[in-house]
Coordinates of N, CA and C in Angstrom, one line a residue:
Chain A
D1 N 108.4 82.6 83.7 CA 107.1 82.7 83.6 C 106.6 83.6 84.8
T2 N 106.3 84.7 84.0 CA 105.8 85.1 85.4 C 104.3 85.8 84.7
G3 N 103.4 85.2 83.9 CA 102.0 85.8 83.0 C 101.9 86.2 82.9
V4 N 100.6 86.5 82.8 CA 100.4 87.7 81.5 C 99.7 89.1 82.9
S5 N 100.3 90.6 82.4 CA 100.2 91.1 83.1 C 99.7 92.3 82.5
Q6 N 98.7 93.3 83.4 CA 98.2 94.3 82.9 C 98.3 95.2 83.7
D7 N 98.3 96.5 82.5 CA 98.7 97.8 83.6 C 97.7 98.4 83.3
P8 N 96.4 99.4 84.2 CA 96.8 99.7 85.9 C 95.4 98.4 86.0
R9 N 95.4 98.6 87.0 CA 94.8 97.1 87.6 C 93.0 98.2 87.4
H10 N 93.5 99.4 87.5 CA 92.0 99.9 88.0 C 92.3 101.0 87.1
K11 N 90.6 101.9 86.6 CA 91.1 103.2 86.3 C 89.5 103.1 86.4
I12 N 90.0 104.7 86.7 CA 88.7 105.9 86.5 C 88.7 107.3 85.8
T13 N 87.8 107.1 85.1 CA 87.5 108.6 83.8 C 86.5 109.0 83.9
K14 N 86.8 109.7 84.0 CA 86.1 110.9 82.7 C 85.3 110.5 81.9
R15 N 84.0 110.9 81.3 CA 83.4 110.9 80.4 C 84.1 111.7 79.2
G16 N 84.9 111.1 78.1 CA 84.9 111.9 77.1 C 86.6 112.4 76.9
Q17 N 86.8 111.4 78.3 CA 88.7 111.0 78.2 C 89.5 109.9 77.6
N18 N 90.5 110.6 77.2 CA 91.1 109.1 76.9 C 91.8 108.2 77.8
V19 N 91.9 107.2 77.1 CA 92.1 105.3 77.9 C 93.4 105.0 77.4
T20 N 94.4 104.7 77.6 CA 95.0 103.2 77.3 C 95.9 102.5 78.5
F21 N 95.4 101.1 78.1 CA 95.8 100.1 78.9 C 97.0 99.3 78.4
R22 N 98.0 99.0 79.6 CA 99.3 98.4 78.8 C 98.8 96.4 79.2
C23 N 99.1 95.6 78.0 CA 99.5 93.7 78.0 C 100.4 93.3 77.9
D24 N 101.8 93.3 78.6 CA 102.6 92.3 78.5 C 102.3 90.6 78.3
P25 N 102.5 90.5 77.9 CA 102.1 88.8 77.7 C 103.5 87.3 78.2
I26 N 102.7 86.2 78.6 CA 103.8 85.8 78.0 C 105.1 85.5 77.7
S27 N 106.0 85.5 78.1 CA 107.5 85.2 77.2 C 107.1 84.8 75.9
E28 N 107.6 84.7 74.7 CA 108.0 84.1 73.6 C 106.5 83.4 73.8
H29 N 105.4 84.2 73.8 CA 103.7 84.2 73.0 C 103.4 84.5 72.0
N30 N 103.9 84.3 71.1 CA 102.9 85.2 70.0 C 101.9 86.2 69.4
R31 N 101.2 84.8 69.9 CA 99.4 85.0 69.9 C 98.7 86.4 71.0
L32 N 98.3 87.2 71.2 CA 97.7 88.3 72.4 C 96.5 88.7 71.4
Y33 N 95.4 88.3 72.3 CA 94.2 88.7 72.2 C 93.8 89.6 73.7
W34 N 92.7 90.2 73.0 CA 91.7 91.1 73.4 C 90.9 90.8 74.1
Y35 N 90.0 91.3 75.0 CA 88.4 90.6 75.0 C 87.9 91.4 76.1
R36 N 86.4 92.0 76.1 CA 85.9 93.4 77.0 C 84.9 91.8 77.8
Q37 N 84.9 92.2 79.1 CA 83.7 91.7 79.7 C 83.0 92.6 80.5
T38 N 81.7 92.7 80.3 CA 81.0 93.1 81.1 C 79.8 92.8 82.6
L39 N 79.5 93.0 83.6 CA 78.7 92.3 84.5 C 77.8 91.1 84.2
G40 N 78.0 89.8 84.1 CA 77.2 88.7 84.0 C 77.1 88.4 83.0
Q41 N 78.0 88.9 82.0 CA 78.5 88.0 80.5 C 79.7 87.4 80.6
G42 N 79.9 86.9 79.8 CA 81.3 86.2 79.3 C 82.1 87.3 79.1
P43 N 83.5 87.5 78.7 CA 84.6 87.6 78.2 C 84.0 87.1 76.3
E44 N 84.3 89.3 76.0 CA 83.8 89.0 74.4 C 85.5 89.6 73.7
F45 N 85.3 88.5 72.7 CA 86.6 88.7 72.0 C 86.8 89.8 71.3
L46 N 87.7 90.7 71.6 CA 87.5 92.0 70.5 C 88.8 92.4 69.6
T47 N 89.9 92.0 69.4 CA 90.8 91.6 68.5 C 92.1 91.1 69.1
Y48 N 93.0 90.1 67.9 CA 93.7 89.4 68.5 C 95.1 89.8 67.5
F49 N 96.0 89.6 67.9 CA 97.5 90.0 67.2 C 98.3 88.6 67.2
Q50 N 99.2 88.4 66.3 CA 100.1 87.7 66.1 C 101.0 88.6 65.9
N51 N 102.7 88.3 66.4 CA 104.2 89.2 66.4 C 103.2 90.4 66.7
E52 N 103.4 91.1 65.7 CA 103.4 92.2 65.4 C 101.8 92.9 64.7
A53 N 101.8 91.5 63.9 CA 100.3 91.9 63.4 C 98.7 91.9 63.4
Q54 N 98.1 92.9 63.5 CA 96.7 92.8 63.9 C 95.7 91.8 62.8
L55 N 95.5 90.5 63.2 CA 94.8 89.7 62.7 C 93.4 90.0 62.5
E56 N 92.3 90.4 63.2 CA 91.7 90.2 63.4 C 90.5 91.4 64.2
K57 N 89.8 92.1 64.1 CA 89.1 93.5 65.3 C 87.5 93.1 65.1
S58 N 86.9 92.5 66.4 CA 85.4 92.9 66.4 C 84.9 93.8 66.0
R59 N 83.2 93.6 66.1 CA 82.5 94.4 65.2 C 82.2 95.9 66.9
L60 N 82.4 94.9 67.6 CA 82.6 95.3 69.0 C 84.1 96.7 68.7
L61 N 84.2 96.2 68.0 CA 86.3 97.0 68.0 C 85.0 98.7 67.3
S62 N 84.7 100.0 68.0 CA 84.8 101.2 67.2 C 85.6 101.9 66.9
D63 N 84.8 102.8 65.7 CA 86.9 103.0 65.2 C 87.4 104.7 66.7
R64 N 86.5 104.2 67.9 CA 87.5 104.7 69.4 C 88.2 103.8 69.9
F65 N 88.3 102.7 69.7 CA 89.4 101.9 69.5 C 90.6 101.6 69.0
S66 N 91.3 101.4 69.7 CA 92.7 100.8 68.6 C 93.8 100.3 69.7
A67 N 94.1 99.8 68.8 CA 95.3 98.5 69.5 C 96.7 98.2 69.0
E68 N 97.4 98.8 69.6 CA 98.6 98.1 68.8 C 99.5 97.8 69.7
R69 N 100.5 96.7 68.5 CA 101.8 95.8 69.7 C 102.8 95.9 68.7
P70 N 103.1 96.9 68.6 CA 104.4 97.2 67.7 C 105.6 97.0 67.8
K71 N 106.0 96.2 68.8 CA 107.7 94.9 68.1 C 107.3 93.4 68.7
G72 N 105.4 93.0 68.6 CA 105.2 92.0 68.8 C 105.4 91.7 69.8
S73 N 105.2 92.3 71.1 CA 105.8 92.0 72.7 C 104.8 92.0 73.4
F74 N 104.8 93.6 74.1 CA 103.6 94.6 74.7 C 102.1 94.7 73.6
S75 N 101.4 95.3 74.0 CA 100.4 95.8 73.9 C 100.0 96.8 74.4
T76 N 99.2 97.7 73.4 CA 98.5 98.4 74.2 C 96.9 99.1 73.9
L77 N 96.2 98.9 74.0 CA 94.8 99.7 74.0 C 94.0 100.2 74.4
E78 N 93.9 101.9 73.3 CA 93.4 102.8 73.8 C 91.8 103.0 73.4
I79 N 90.7 103.8 74.3 CA 89.7 103.9 74.3 C 89.4 105.7 73.9
Q80 N 88.9 106.2 72.5 CA 89.4 107.5 73.1 C 88.0 108.6 73.3
R81 N 88.0 109.1 73.4 CA 86.4 109.6 73.6 C 85.7 109.3 75.0
T82 N 86.0 108.6 76.0 CA 85.5 107.2 76.1 C 84.2 107.5 77.0
E83 N 83.6 106.9 77.0 CA 81.3 106.7 77.3 C 81.6 105.9 78.4
Q84 N 79.9 105.7 79.0 CA 79.4 105.1 80.1 C 79.1 103.5 80.0
G85 N 78.7 103.3 78.5 CA 78.5 102.4 77.8 C 80.7 101.5 78.1
D86 N 81.3 102.1 77.7 CA 82.7 101.6 78.0 C 83.5 101.0 79.5
S87 N 82.6 101.2 80.5 CA 82.7 100.4 82.0 C 83.1 99.0 81.7
A88 N 83.9 98.3 81.7 CA 83.7 96.2 81.7 C 85.6 97.0 82.1
M89 N 85.8 95.0 81.9 CA 86.6 95.1 82.9 C 86.9 94.3 81.1
Y90 N 88.9 94.8 81.1 CA 89.5 94.4 79.9 C 90.5 93.6 79.8
L91 N 90.5 92.5 79.4 CA 90.8 91.6 79.9 C 92.4 91.3 78.2
C92 N 93.1 90.5 78.6 CA 94.1 90.3 77.9 C 94.8 88.6 78.0
A93 N 94.5 88.0 77.1 CA 95.4 87.1 77.4 C 96.4 86.7 75.9
S94 N 97.0 85.3 76.5 CA 98.6 84.9 75.2 C 98.3 83.9 75.5
S95 N 99.2 83.5 73.6 CA 99.0 82.1 74.1 C 99.9 81.3 73.1
P96 N 100.8 80.5 72.9 CA 102.2 80.5 71.9 C 101.3 80.2 70.9
E97 N 102.7 80.3 69.9 CA 102.5 79.4 68.4 C 102.2 78.0 68.7
G98 N 101.1 77.8 67.9 CA 100.9 76.3 67.9 C 99.8 75.4 69.2
G99 N 99.5 76.6 70.3 CA 99.8 75.8 71.2 C 97.7 76.6 71.1
N100 N 96.7 76.4 72.1 CA 95.3 77.0 72.4 C 94.8 77.1 73.4
I101 N 95.9 76.9 73.9 CA 95.4 77.3 75.9 C 95.7 78.9 75.9
Q102 N 94.5 79.1 75.8 CA 94.7 81.5 76.2 C 95.1 81.4 77.7
Y103 N 96.0 82.4 78.2 CA 96.0 82.7 79.7 C 96.0 84.4 79.7
F104 N 95.3 84.5 81.0 CA 94.5 85.6 81.5 C 95.7 86.7 82.6
G105 N 95.5 87.5 81.8 CA 96.1 88.4 82.7 C 94.7 89.0 83.7
A106 N 95.2 89.6 85.3 CA 94.3 90.0 86.0 C 93.3 90.6 86.0
G107 N 93.5 91.8 84.2 CA 92.3 92.6 83.5 C 92.7 93.9 84.3
T108 N 91.7 94.8 83.4 CA 92.1 96.1 83.9 C 91.2 96.7 83.9
R109 N 90.2 97.1 84.9 CA 88.6 97.3 85.1 C 88.5 98.8 84.9
L110 N 87.5 98.8 84.1 CA 87.8 100.4 83.8 C 86.7 100.8 84.3
S111 N 85.8 101.9 85.2 CA 84.7 102.8 85.2 C 84.4 104.1 84.2
V112 N 83.9 104.4 83.5 CA 83.8 105.6 83.1 C 82.6 107.3 84.0
L113 N 82.6 107.6 84.5 CA 82.2 108.8 85.3 C 81.2 109.3 84.6
Chain B
Q1 N 76.0 84.8 63.5 CA 76.8 84.5 65.0 C 76.7 83.5 65.8
K2 N 78.2 82.6 65.7 CA 78.6 81.8 66.8 C 78.0 81.8 68.2
E3 N 77.0 81.1 68.9 CA 77.0 81.3 70.0 C 77.3 79.8 71.2
V4 N 77.1 80.3 72.5 CA 77.6 79.1 73.0 C 76.7 79.5 74.7
E5 N 76.5 78.7 75.1 CA 74.7 78.5 75.7 C 74.9 77.5 77.1
Q6 N 74.9 78.8 78.3 CA 74.9 78.0 79.4 C 73.9 78.1 80.4
N7 N 73.9 77.3 81.2 CA 72.8 77.9 82.6 C 73.6 78.9 83.4
S8 N 72.8 80.1 83.7 CA 73.5 80.6 84.1 C 73.3 80.5 85.3
G9 N 72.5 79.4 86.5 CA 72.6 79.6 87.5 C 72.0 80.6 88.2
P10 N 71.8 80.5 89.7 CA 72.4 80.0 90.7 C 72.9 78.4 90.4
L11 N 73.6 77.6 90.7 CA 73.4 76.1 91.0 C 74.8 76.3 92.3
S12 N 73.5 75.6 92.1 CA 73.9 75.3 94.2 C 74.0 73.8 95.0
V13 N 75.5 73.4 95.5 CA 75.7 71.5 95.9 C 75.9 72.1 97.4
P14 N 75.6 70.6 98.1 CA 76.7 70.2 98.9 C 77.4 70.6 98.5
E15 N 78.3 71.1 99.8 CA 80.1 70.3 100.2 C 80.4 68.5 100.0
G16 N 81.2 68.1 99.0 CA 81.1 66.3 99.1 C 80.4 66.5 97.6
A17 N 79.0 67.0 97.0 CA 78.6 66.7 96.2 C 78.6 66.2 94.8
I18 N 78.5 66.7 93.7 CA 78.5 66.8 92.1 C 78.4 67.3 91.6
A19 N 78.9 68.3 91.5 CA 78.6 70.2 90.0 C 78.7 69.0 88.9
S20 N 77.2 69.2 88.8 CA 77.4 69.0 87.0 C 77.1 70.9 86.0
L21 N 77.8 71.1 85.2 CA 77.7 72.6 84.8 C 77.5 72.0 82.9
N22 N 77.2 72.6 82.2 CA 76.1 71.9 80.8 C 76.8 73.6 80.3
C23 N 76.7 72.6 78.5 CA 77.2 74.2 77.7 C 77.3 73.6 76.1
T24 N 76.2 74.5 75.3 CA 76.1 73.8 74.2 C 76.7 75.1 73.4
Y25 N 76.7 74.1 72.3 CA 77.4 75.6 71.0 C 76.7 75.3 69.6
S26 N 76.9 76.8 68.9 CA 76.0 76.2 67.6 C 77.2 76.3 66.5
D27 N 77.8 76.3 66.4 CA 79.1 76.3 65.8 C 80.1 74.4 65.3
R28 N 78.5 74.1 64.6 CA 79.5 72.1 64.2 C 80.7 72.3 64.4
G29 N 81.5 72.9 63.3 CA 82.6 73.1 63.2 C 83.9 73.2 64.6
S30 N 83.3 73.6 65.0 CA 84.0 73.6 66.6 C 84.7 71.9 67.1
Q31 N 86.4 72.8 67.4 CA 86.9 71.0 67.5 C 87.5 71.7 69.0
S32 N 87.7 72.9 69.4 CA 88.5 72.8 71.0 C 87.7 74.1 71.6
F33 N 87.6 73.2 73.1 CA 86.7 73.7 74.1 C 87.6 74.0 75.3
F34 N 86.8 75.2 76.0 CA 87.6 75.1 77.2 C 86.2 75.3 78.4
W35 N 87.0 74.7 79.3 CA 86.3 75.4 81.2 C 87.2 76.0 81.5
Y36 N 86.6 77.4 81.9 CA 87.8 78.9 83.0 C 87.1 79.1 84.0
R37 N 87.4 79.1 85.0 CA 86.8 79.0 86.4 C 87.1 80.6 87.4
Q38 N 86.1 81.5 86.9 CA 86.6 82.8 87.8 C 85.8 83.5 88.6
Y39 N 86.4 83.3 89.6 CA 86.2 84.1 91.1 C 85.7 85.6 90.7
S40 N 84.6 85.7 91.6 CA 84.2 87.3 91.4 C 85.0 87.9 91.6
G41 N 84.9 89.0 90.7 CA 86.4 90.2 90.6 C 87.9 90.0 89.7
K42 N 87.9 88.3 89.2 CA 88.8 88.2 88.8 C 88.6 87.0 88.0
S43 N 90.1 87.2 87.0 CA 89.9 87.0 85.5 C 90.3 85.2 85.4
P44 N 89.2 85.4 84.8 CA 89.2 83.3 84.2 C 90.9 83.1 84.0
E45 N 90.5 81.4 85.0 CA 91.5 80.8 85.1 C 91.3 79.1 84.5
L46 N 92.0 78.9 83.7 CA 92.0 77.4 82.7 C 91.7 76.3 83.7
I47 N 90.5 75.3 83.7 CA 90.3 74.2 84.7 C 90.6 73.5 83.5
M48 N 89.8 73.4 82.3 CA 90.0 72.5 81.8 C 89.9 72.8 79.8
F49 N 90.4 71.5 79.1 CA 90.3 71.7 77.6 C 89.8 69.9 77.4
I50 N 88.9 70.0 76.0 CA 88.7 69.0 75.8 C 88.7 68.8 74.3
Y51 N 89.4 68.7 73.3 CA 89.0 68.0 71.6 C 88.4 66.8 70.8
S52 N 88.8 66.1 72.3 CA 87.9 65.0 71.7 C 86.5 64.4 72.3
N53 N 86.3 63.7 70.9 CA 84.4 63.1 72.0 C 85.1 61.9 73.1
G54 N 83.8 61.8 74.2 CA 84.0 61.4 75.4 C 84.7 61.9 76.4
D55 N 85.2 62.3 77.5 CA 85.7 62.3 79.0 C 86.9 62.0 79.0
K56 N 87.2 63.8 79.8 CA 88.7 62.9 80.1 C 88.6 63.8 81.2
E57 N 89.3 63.3 82.4 CA 89.7 63.6 84.0 C 90.6 64.0 84.4
D58 N 90.6 65.4 85.3 CA 91.8 65.8 85.9 C 91.7 65.7 86.9
G59 N 92.1 65.0 88.1 CA 91.0 65.1 89.6 C 90.2 65.0 89.4
R60 N 90.0 66.1 90.2 CA 88.8 66.3 90.7 C 87.2 66.0 89.0
F61 N 87.6 67.1 88.0 CA 86.9 67.6 87.5 C 87.2 66.7 86.2
T62 N 86.3 66.0 85.4 CA 86.2 65.7 84.3 C 85.1 66.5 83.1
A63 N 85.7 67.1 81.8 CA 85.6 67.4 80.8 C 84.4 66.1 80.2
Q64 N 83.6 66.5 79.5 CA 82.4 65.5 79.0 C 82.4 66.0 77.1
L65 N 82.2 65.8 76.3 CA 82.3 66.2 74.6 C 81.7 65.3 74.1
N66 N 80.9 65.9 73.4 CA 80.2 65.0 72.2 C 79.2 65.9 71.2
K67 N 80.8 65.9 70.8 CA 80.4 67.0 68.9 C 78.8 66.1 68.9
A68 N 78.3 65.3 67.9 CA 77.1 65.0 67.6 C 75.8 66.1 68.5
S69 N 76.1 65.3 70.1 CA 74.8 66.8 70.0 C 75.4 68.5 70.6
Q70 N 76.6 68.3 69.9 CA 76.9 70.0 70.5 C 77.1 70.3 71.8
Y71 N 77.7 69.7 73.0 CA 77.7 69.3 74.0 C 78.3 69.2 74.5
V72 N 78.7 70.4 75.7 CA 80.0 70.2 76.5 C 79.6 69.8 78.3
S73 N 79.8 69.3 78.9 CA 79.7 69.2 80.4 C 81.1 69.3 81.3
L74 N 81.1 70.4 82.3 CA 81.9 69.7 83.8 C 81.3 69.2 84.7
L75 N 82.3 68.1 84.7 CA 81.5 68.0 86.2 C 82.7 67.9 87.5
I76 N 82.2 68.0 88.9 CA 82.9 68.5 89.8 C 82.9 67.7 90.9
R77 N 84.4 66.8 91.4 CA 83.8 65.6 91.9 C 84.1 66.2 93.4
D78 N 83.6 65.8 94.3 CA 83.4 66.1 95.7 C 83.8 67.8 96.7
S79 N 82.7 68.7 95.4 CA 82.7 69.7 95.6 C 83.3 70.4 96.9
Q80 N 84.2 71.6 96.7 CA 84.2 71.8 97.9 C 83.9 73.0 98.1
P81 N 83.8 74.2 98.8 CA 83.3 75.6 98.8 C 84.6 76.5 98.1
S82 N 85.7 75.8 98.2 CA 86.7 76.9 97.2 C 86.2 77.5 95.9
D83 N 85.6 75.6 95.0 CA 85.5 75.5 94.1 C 84.2 76.8 94.2
S84 N 83.1 77.4 94.6 CA 82.4 78.4 94.9 C 82.8 79.4 94.0
A85 N 82.1 79.8 92.4 CA 82.6 80.9 90.9 C 81.8 80.8 90.2
T86 N 82.5 81.2 89.6 CA 81.6 81.1 87.7 C 82.2 79.9 87.1
Y87 N 81.7 79.2 86.4 CA 82.5 78.9 85.4 C 81.4 79.3 83.5
L88 N 83.0 79.3 83.4 CA 82.5 79.5 81.8 C 83.2 78.2 81.1
C89 N 82.2 78.0 80.0 CA 82.6 77.5 79.2 C 83.1 78.1 77.3
A90 N 83.7 77.8 77.1 CA 84.6 78.7 75.8 C 84.5 78.0 74.8
V91 N 84.7 78.3 73.1 CA 84.9 77.4 72.0 C 86.1 78.1 71.7
M92 N 86.3 77.4 70.8 CA 87.8 78.2 70.0 C 86.5 78.2 68.5
D93 N 86.8 79.5 67.6 CA 86.6 79.5 66.2 C 87.1 78.6 65.3
S94 N 86.5 78.1 64.5 CA 86.7 76.9 63.2 C 87.0 77.5 62.2
G95 N 86.8 78.9 61.8 CA 86.6 79.3 60.7 C 88.2 80.0 60.5
G96 N 89.0 80.5 59.8 CA 89.8 81.0 59.9 C 91.0 81.1 60.7
S97 N 92.1 82.0 60.9 CA 93.4 81.5 62.1 C 93.8 82.2 63.2
N98 N 92.6 83.0 63.5 CA 92.5 83.4 64.6 C 92.2 83.3 66.1
Y99 N 92.0 81.7 66.7 CA 92.1 81.3 67.8 C 91.0 81.9 68.3
K100 N 90.5 82.8 68.7 CA 89.2 84.0 69.0 C 88.3 82.5 70.4
L101 N 88.2 83.1 71.2 CA 86.9 82.4 71.9 C 85.8 82.6 72.2
T102 N 85.1 82.1 71.4 CA 84.1 82.4 72.4 C 83.3 82.4 73.1
F103 N 82.9 82.6 74.7 CA 82.7 82.9 75.8 C 80.7 82.4 76.1
G104 N 80.3 81.4 76.7 CA 79.5 81.4 77.4 C 79.4 82.6 78.5
K105 N 77.9 83.1 78.8 CA 77.4 84.1 79.9 C 78.1 83.6 81.2
G106 N 78.6 81.9 81.7 CA 78.7 81.8 82.7 C 78.3 80.7 84.0
T107 N 78.3 79.4 84.2 CA 76.7 79.1 85.5 C 77.6 79.9 86.6
L108 N 76.7 80.2 87.6 CA 77.4 80.5 89.0 C 76.9 79.5 90.1
L109 N 78.2 79.3 90.5 CA 78.1 77.6 91.5 C 78.9 78.2 92.6
T110 N 77.9 77.5 93.5 CA 77.7 77.6 95.1 C 77.6 76.9 96.3
V111 N 78.7 76.0 96.4 CA 79.4 74.8 97.2 C 78.6 75.5 99.5
N112 N 77.8 74.9 99.4 CA 77.6 75.7 100.3 C 78.1 74.1 101.4
P113 N 78.9 74.5 102.4 CA 79.7 73.6 103.6 C 78.6 72.8 104.5

């Protein structure tokens, strides 16, 4: 059990560029979540996968955001045409079937210049 | 809009004292409650979870839940400087089947040597 892994840990990009983040959940965890956290705030839910199915998307997830989990294992979160307001920590979490505990990865810190 | 409220602090206690962290939530149907610790620049780490009314103890930590008052608290006994962090209260969504967490903004705890 190596924990939830996120890559990259830090990303600096210019406004208007596209970025993609990867999350590898804990092995055999079929539930995967993306959250976003800005300074001084708690994490905010973005989207949730059960296996490969994306079951819920927050209204925070504008049409510039897309998430996938094609084989029910790792997931990617893409942000197109980044804006300065997208600067945040993007956190991935996973939990097992039948379990309520979500385990968080180290996060990807995005800075949009 | 489901809300989780925490006093943002900072809460400052001397080493060895009891730190008391409080949280209220708006969704009366919520069933699962979590306390996460987050060091500056790091990801949330689960400290305690509680599902039933009453107290739950784990080492120096005690979680208390009062569903009638929609109130959750975390007590840290014999506080140590290493406990200095932001403590996030999280409530699991009671509706649907997405298991998402709604977080408070967190309470910054400082334990002074």
